[in-house]
PDB file of C-alpha atoms in Angstrom:
ATOM      1  CA  UNK A   1       5.144 -17.326 -10.547  1.00  0.00           C
ATOM      2  CA  UNK A   2       5.394 -19.450  -7.445  1.00  0.00           C
ATOM      3  CA  UNK A   3       3.056 -22.337  -6.745  1.00  0.00           C
ATOM      4  CA  UNK A   4       1.542 -20.442  -3.805  1.00  0.00           C
ATOM      5  CA  UNK A   5       0.791 -17.377  -5.915  1.00  0.00           C
ATOM      6  CA  UNK A   6      -0.771 -19.570  -8.602  1.00  0.00           C
ATOM      7  CA  UNK A   7      -2.935 -21.237  -5.974  1.00  0.00           C
ATOM      8  CA  UNK A   8      -4.254 -17.985  -4.491  1.00  0.00           C
ATOM      9  CA  UNK A   9      -4.759 -16.376  -7.901  1.00  0.00           C
ATOM     10  CA  UNK A  10      -6.796 -19.412  -8.983  1.00  0.00           C
ATOM     11  CA  UNK A  11      -9.119 -18.968  -5.981  1.00  0.00           C
ATOM     12  CA  UNK A  12     -11.431 -16.038  -6.658  1.00  0.00           C
ATOM     13  CA  UNK A  13     -12.538 -16.170  -3.038  1.00  0.00           C
ATOM     14  CA  UNK A  14      -9.118 -14.912  -1.919  1.00  0.00           C
ATOM     15  CA  UNK A  15      -9.100 -11.744  -4.022  1.00  0.00           C
ATOM     16  CA  UNK A  16     -10.450  -9.402  -1.310  1.00  0.00           C
ATOM     17  CA  UNK A  17      -8.438 -11.171   1.382  1.00  0.00           C
ATOM     18  CA  UNK A  18      -5.205 -10.573  -0.552  1.00  0.00           C
ATOM     19  CA  UNK A  19      -6.178  -6.930  -1.164  1.00  0.00           C
ATOM     20  CA  UNK A  20      -6.703  -6.443   2.557  1.00  0.00           C
ATOM     21  CA  UNK A  21      -3.339  -8.076   3.337  1.00  0.00           C
ATOM     22  CA  UNK A  22      -1.662  -5.667   0.948  1.00  0.00           C
ATOM     23  CA  UNK A  23      -3.413  -2.719   2.598  1.00  0.00           C
ATOM     24  CA  UNK A  24      -2.164  -3.921   5.997  1.00  0.00           C
ATOM     25  CA  UNK A  25       1.423  -3.817   4.782  1.00  0.00           C
ATOM     26  CA  UNK A  26       1.031  -0.505   2.970  1.00  0.00           C
ATOM     27  CA  UNK A  27      -0.434   1.094   6.091  1.00  0.00           C
ATOM     28  CA  UNK A  28       1.783  -0.450   8.787  1.00  0.00           C
ATOM     29  CA  UNK A  29       4.923  -1.579   6.977  1.00  0.00           C
ATOM     30  CA  UNK A  30       4.272  -5.084   8.274  1.00  0.00           C
ATOM     31  CA  UNK A  31       1.665  -7.807   8.196  1.00  0.00           C
ATOM     32  CA  UNK A  32      -0.249  -7.725  11.450  1.00  0.00           C
ATOM     33  CA  UNK A  33      -3.705  -7.404  12.873  1.00  0.00           C
ATOM     34  CA  UNK A  34      -6.969  -8.768  11.584  1.00  0.00           C
ATOM     35  CA  UNK A  35      -8.314  -8.921   8.048  1.00  0.00           C
ATOM     36  CA  UNK A  36     -12.020  -8.135   8.120  1.00  0.00           C
ATOM     37  CA  UNK A  37     -14.215  -9.049   5.188  1.00  0.00           C
ATOM     38  CA  UNK A  38     -17.800  -7.846   5.231  1.00  0.00           C
ATOM     39  CA  UNK A  39     -20.636  -9.453   3.287  1.00  0.00           C
ATOM     40  CA  UNK A  40     -18.555 -12.352   2.012  1.00  0.00           C
ATOM     41  CA  UNK A  41     -19.814 -14.117  -1.075  1.00  0.00           C
ATOM     42  CA  UNK A  42     -20.472 -17.828  -1.407  1.00  0.00           C
ATOM     43  CA  UNK A  43     -17.263 -18.154  -3.429  1.00  0.00           C
ATOM     44  CA  UNK A  44     -15.285 -16.437  -0.660  1.00  0.00           C
ATOM     45  CA  UNK A  45     -16.891 -18.690   1.944  1.00  0.00           C
ATOM     46  CA  UNK A  46     -16.020 -21.800  -0.059  1.00  0.00           C
ATOM     47  CA  UNK A  47     -12.374 -20.819  -0.681  1.00  0.00           C
ATOM     48  CA  UNK A  48     -11.752 -19.509   2.842  1.00  0.00           C
ATOM     49  CA  UNK A  49     -13.385 -22.564   4.433  1.00  0.00           C
ATOM     50  CA  UNK A  50     -11.270 -24.909   2.342  1.00  0.00           C
ATOM     51  CA  UNK A  51      -8.009 -23.149   3.227  1.00  0.00           C
ATOM     52  CA  UNK A  52      -8.664 -22.398   6.902  1.00  0.00           C
ATOM     53  CA  UNK A  53     -10.654 -25.527   7.680  1.00  0.00           C
ATOM     54  CA  UNK A  54     -13.417 -23.521   9.350  1.00  0.00           C
ATOM     55  CA  UNK A  55     -17.066 -23.025   8.540  1.00  0.00           C
ATOM     56  CA  UNK A  56     -18.276 -19.573   7.558  1.00  0.00           C
ATOM     57  CA  UNK A  57     -21.698 -20.695   6.354  1.00  0.00           C
ATOM     58  CA  UNK A  58     -23.596 -18.770   9.043  1.00  0.00           C
ATOM     59  CA  UNK A  59     -21.456 -15.652   8.716  1.00  0.00           C
ATOM     60  CA  UNK A  60     -21.789 -12.713   6.416  1.00  0.00           C
ATOM     61  CA  UNK A  61     -18.688 -11.073   7.906  1.00  0.00           C
ATOM     62  CA  UNK A  62     -15.374 -12.795   8.594  1.00  0.00           C
ATOM     63  CA  UNK A  63     -12.369 -11.758  10.686  1.00  0.00           C
ATOM     64  CA  UNK A  64      -9.113 -13.622  10.140  1.00  0.00           C
ATOM     65  CA  UNK A  65      -5.937 -12.730  11.977  1.00  0.00           C
ATOM     66  CA  UNK A  66      -2.735 -12.386  10.017  1.00  0.00           C
ATOM     67  CA  UNK A  67      -1.155 -14.798  12.512  1.00  0.00           C
ATOM     68  CA  UNK A  68      -3.840 -17.371  11.725  1.00  0.00           C
ATOM     69  CA  UNK A  69      -3.035 -17.036   8.014  1.00  0.00           C
ATOM     70  CA  UNK A  70       0.693 -17.383   8.768  1.00  0.00           C
ATOM     71  CA  UNK A  71       0.081 -20.545  10.789  1.00  0.00           C
ATOM     72  CA  UNK A  72      -1.987 -22.079   7.986  1.00  0.00           C
ATOM     73  CA  UNK A  73       0.672 -21.129   5.414  1.00  0.00           C
ATOM     74  CA  UNK A  74       3.342 -22.813   7.554  1.00  0.00           C
ATOM     75  CA  UNK A  75       1.345 -26.061   7.370  1.00  0.00           C
ATOM     76  CA  UNK A  76       1.156 -26.058   3.568  1.00  0.00           C
ATOM     77  CA  UNK A  77       3.568 -27.176   0.890  1.00  0.00           C
ATOM     78  CA  UNK A  78       4.089 -23.525  -0.048  1.00  0.00           C
ATOM     79  CA  UNK A  79       7.539 -22.249   0.826  1.00  0.00           C
ATOM     80  CA  UNK A  80       7.074 -18.491   0.541  1.00  0.00           C
ATOM     81  CA  UNK A  81       7.043 -15.599   2.969  1.00  0.00           C
ATOM     82  CA  UNK A  82       4.018 -13.369   3.271  1.00  0.00           C
ATOM     83  CA  UNK A  83       5.773 -10.335   1.762  1.00  0.00           C
ATOM     84  CA  UNK A  84       6.814 -12.276  -1.342  1.00  0.00           C
ATOM     85  CA  UNK A  85       3.405 -13.915  -1.617  1.00  0.00           C
ATOM     86  CA  UNK A  86       1.552 -10.587  -1.629  1.00  0.00           C
ATOM     87  CA  UNK A  87       4.180  -8.875  -3.790  1.00  0.00           C
ATOM     88  CA  UNK A  88       4.062 -11.605  -6.428  1.00  0.00           C
ATOM     89  CA  UNK A  89       0.269 -11.919  -6.201  1.00  0.00           C
ATOM     90  CA  UNK A  90      -0.032  -8.293  -7.316  1.00  0.00           C
ATOM     91  CA  UNK A  91       2.885  -8.469  -9.751  1.00  0.00           C
ATOM     92  CA  UNK A  92       4.949  -5.896  -7.876  1.00  0.00           C
ATOM     93  CA  UNK A  93       8.709  -5.501  -7.584  1.00  0.00           C
ATOM     94  CA  UNK A  94       8.137  -4.227  -4.070  1.00  0.00           C
ATOM     95  CA  UNK A  95       5.273  -3.169  -1.822  1.00  0.00           C
ATOM     96  CA  UNK A  96       5.570   0.507  -1.003  1.00  0.00           C
ATOM     97  CA  UNK A  97       4.161   1.705   2.296  1.00  0.00           C
ATOM     98  CA  UNK A  98       2.109   4.876   2.628  1.00  0.00           C
ATOM     99  CA  UNK A  99       5.000   6.466   4.532  1.00  0.00           C
ATOM    100  CA  UNK A 100       7.446   5.563   1.757  1.00  0.00           C
ATOM    101  CA  UNK A 101       5.062   7.008  -0.846  1.00  0.00           C
ATOM    102  CA  UNK A 102       4.882  10.261   1.104  1.00  0.00           C
ATOM    103  CA  UNK A 103       8.685  10.423   1.294  1.00  0.00           C
ATOM    104  CA  UNK A 104       8.972   9.762  -2.426  1.00  0.00           C
ATOM    105  CA  UNK A 105       6.434  12.483  -3.192  1.00  0.00           C
ATOM    106  CA  UNK A 106       8.247  14.930  -0.913  1.00  0.00           C
ATOM    107  CA  UNK A 107      11.592  14.078  -2.527  1.00  0.00           C
ATOM    108  CA  UNK A 108      10.091  14.676  -5.972  1.00  0.00           C
ATOM    109  CA  UNK A 109       8.738  18.038  -4.781  1.00  0.00           C
ATOM    110  CA  UNK A 110      12.174  19.037  -3.445  1.00  0.00           C
ATOM    111  CA  UNK A 111      13.726  18.066  -6.803  1.00  0.00           C
ATOM    112  CA  UNK A 112      11.094  20.204  -8.535  1.00  0.00           C
ATOM    113  CA  UNK A 113      11.912  23.165  -6.273  1.00  0.00           C
ATOM    114  CA  UNK A 114      15.632  22.759  -6.850  1.00  0.00           C
ATOM    115  CA  UNK A 115      14.997  22.763 -10.586  1.00  0.00           C
ATOM    116  CA  UNK A 116      12.874  25.934 -10.302  1.00  0.00           C
ATOM    117  CA  UNK A 117      15.460  27.658  -8.102  1.00  0.00           C
ATOM    118  CA  UNK A 118      18.305  26.758 -10.427  1.00  0.00           C
ATOM    119  CA  UNK A 119      16.503  28.570 -13.253  1.00  0.00           C
ATOM    120  CA  UNK A 120      15.976  31.782 -11.295  1.00  0.00           C
ATOM    121  CA  UNK A 121      18.578  34.431 -12.021  1.00  0.00           C
ATOM    122  CA  UNK A 122      17.236  37.013  -9.531  1.00  0.00           C
ATOM    123  CA  UNK A 123      18.853  36.061  -6.215  1.00  0.00           C
ATOM    124  CA  UNK A 124      16.521  38.249  -4.120  1.00  0.00           C
ATOM    125  CA  UNK A 125      13.454  36.623  -5.632  1.00  0.00           C
ATOM    126  CA  UNK A 126      14.956  33.154  -5.154  1.00  0.00           C
ATOM    127  CA  UNK A 127      15.714  33.954  -1.487  1.00  0.00           C
ATOM    128  CA  UNK A 128      12.160  35.258  -1.050  1.00  0.00           C
ATOM    129  CA  UNK A 129      10.725  32.008  -2.467  1.00  0.00           C
ATOM    130  CA  UNK A 130      12.950  29.859  -0.269  1.00  0.00           C
ATOM    131  CA  UNK A 131      11.916  31.849   2.810  1.00  0.00           C
ATOM    132  CA  UNK A 132       8.235  31.645   1.817  1.00  0.00           C
ATOM    133  CA  UNK A 133       8.445  27.899   1.464  1.00  0.00           C
ATOM    134  CA  UNK A 134      10.302  27.467   4.741  1.00  0.00           C
ATOM    135  CA  UNK A 135       7.722  29.631   6.543  1.00  0.00           C
ATOM    136  CA  UNK A 136       4.827  28.009   4.664  1.00  0.00           C
ATOM    137  CA  UNK A 137       3.379  31.282   3.456  1.00  0.00           C
ATOM    138  CA  UNK A 138       0.709  31.608   0.759  1.00  0.00           C
ATOM    139  CA  UNK A 139       3.412  31.667  -1.900  1.00  0.00           C
ATOM    140  CA  UNK A 140       4.434  28.207  -0.762  1.00  0.00           C
ATOM    141  CA  UNK A 141       0.853  26.968  -1.156  1.00  0.00           C
ATOM    142  CA  UNK A 142       0.637  28.420  -4.652  1.00  0.00           C
ATOM    143  CA  UNK A 143       3.903  26.740  -5.675  1.00  0.00           C
ATOM    144  CA  UNK A 144       2.813  23.365  -4.250  1.00  0.00           C
ATOM    145  CA  UNK A 145      -0.569  23.666  -5.980  1.00  0.00           C
ATOM    146  CA  UNK A 146       1.192  24.407  -9.272  1.00  0.00           C
ATOM    147  CA  UNK A 147       3.512  21.448  -8.748  1.00  0.00           C
ATOM    148  CA  UNK A 148       0.567  19.110  -8.153  1.00  0.00           C
ATOM    149  CA  UNK A 149      -1.194  20.336 -11.281  1.00  0.00           C
ATOM    150  CA  UNK A 150       1.839  19.671 -13.532  1.00  0.00           C
TER     151      UNK A 150
END
């Protein structure tokens, strides 16, 4: 574990901030925008104030831009990119975006269909199922529902 990851894991006040950073990447495939934290705790205020050098004492909600975090990181002794920081913070091999998850789920569904079709000996029925799926008929919905329940 890198020194940066150890630092942020040791600061309880960064837990929600790191979760929101991860969500940014999962949603957009990049780190951008503003991390908004509502009703921040005293611990969050303390840890955020110490890192960012700003006072949040009068605030219950905080907005911190990803660029601001990047700038602060660049002025630290930590030599780690944001992707690796968040990935290691959560103990992940990689951060998978929502779009990638959808593609993986669709690929798994196609594999499932191919397996089902390979087991069908009646060619007419197989052709009917393929056509139903392509045209998104009720049969297609039933098959997808069955797949999701397995």
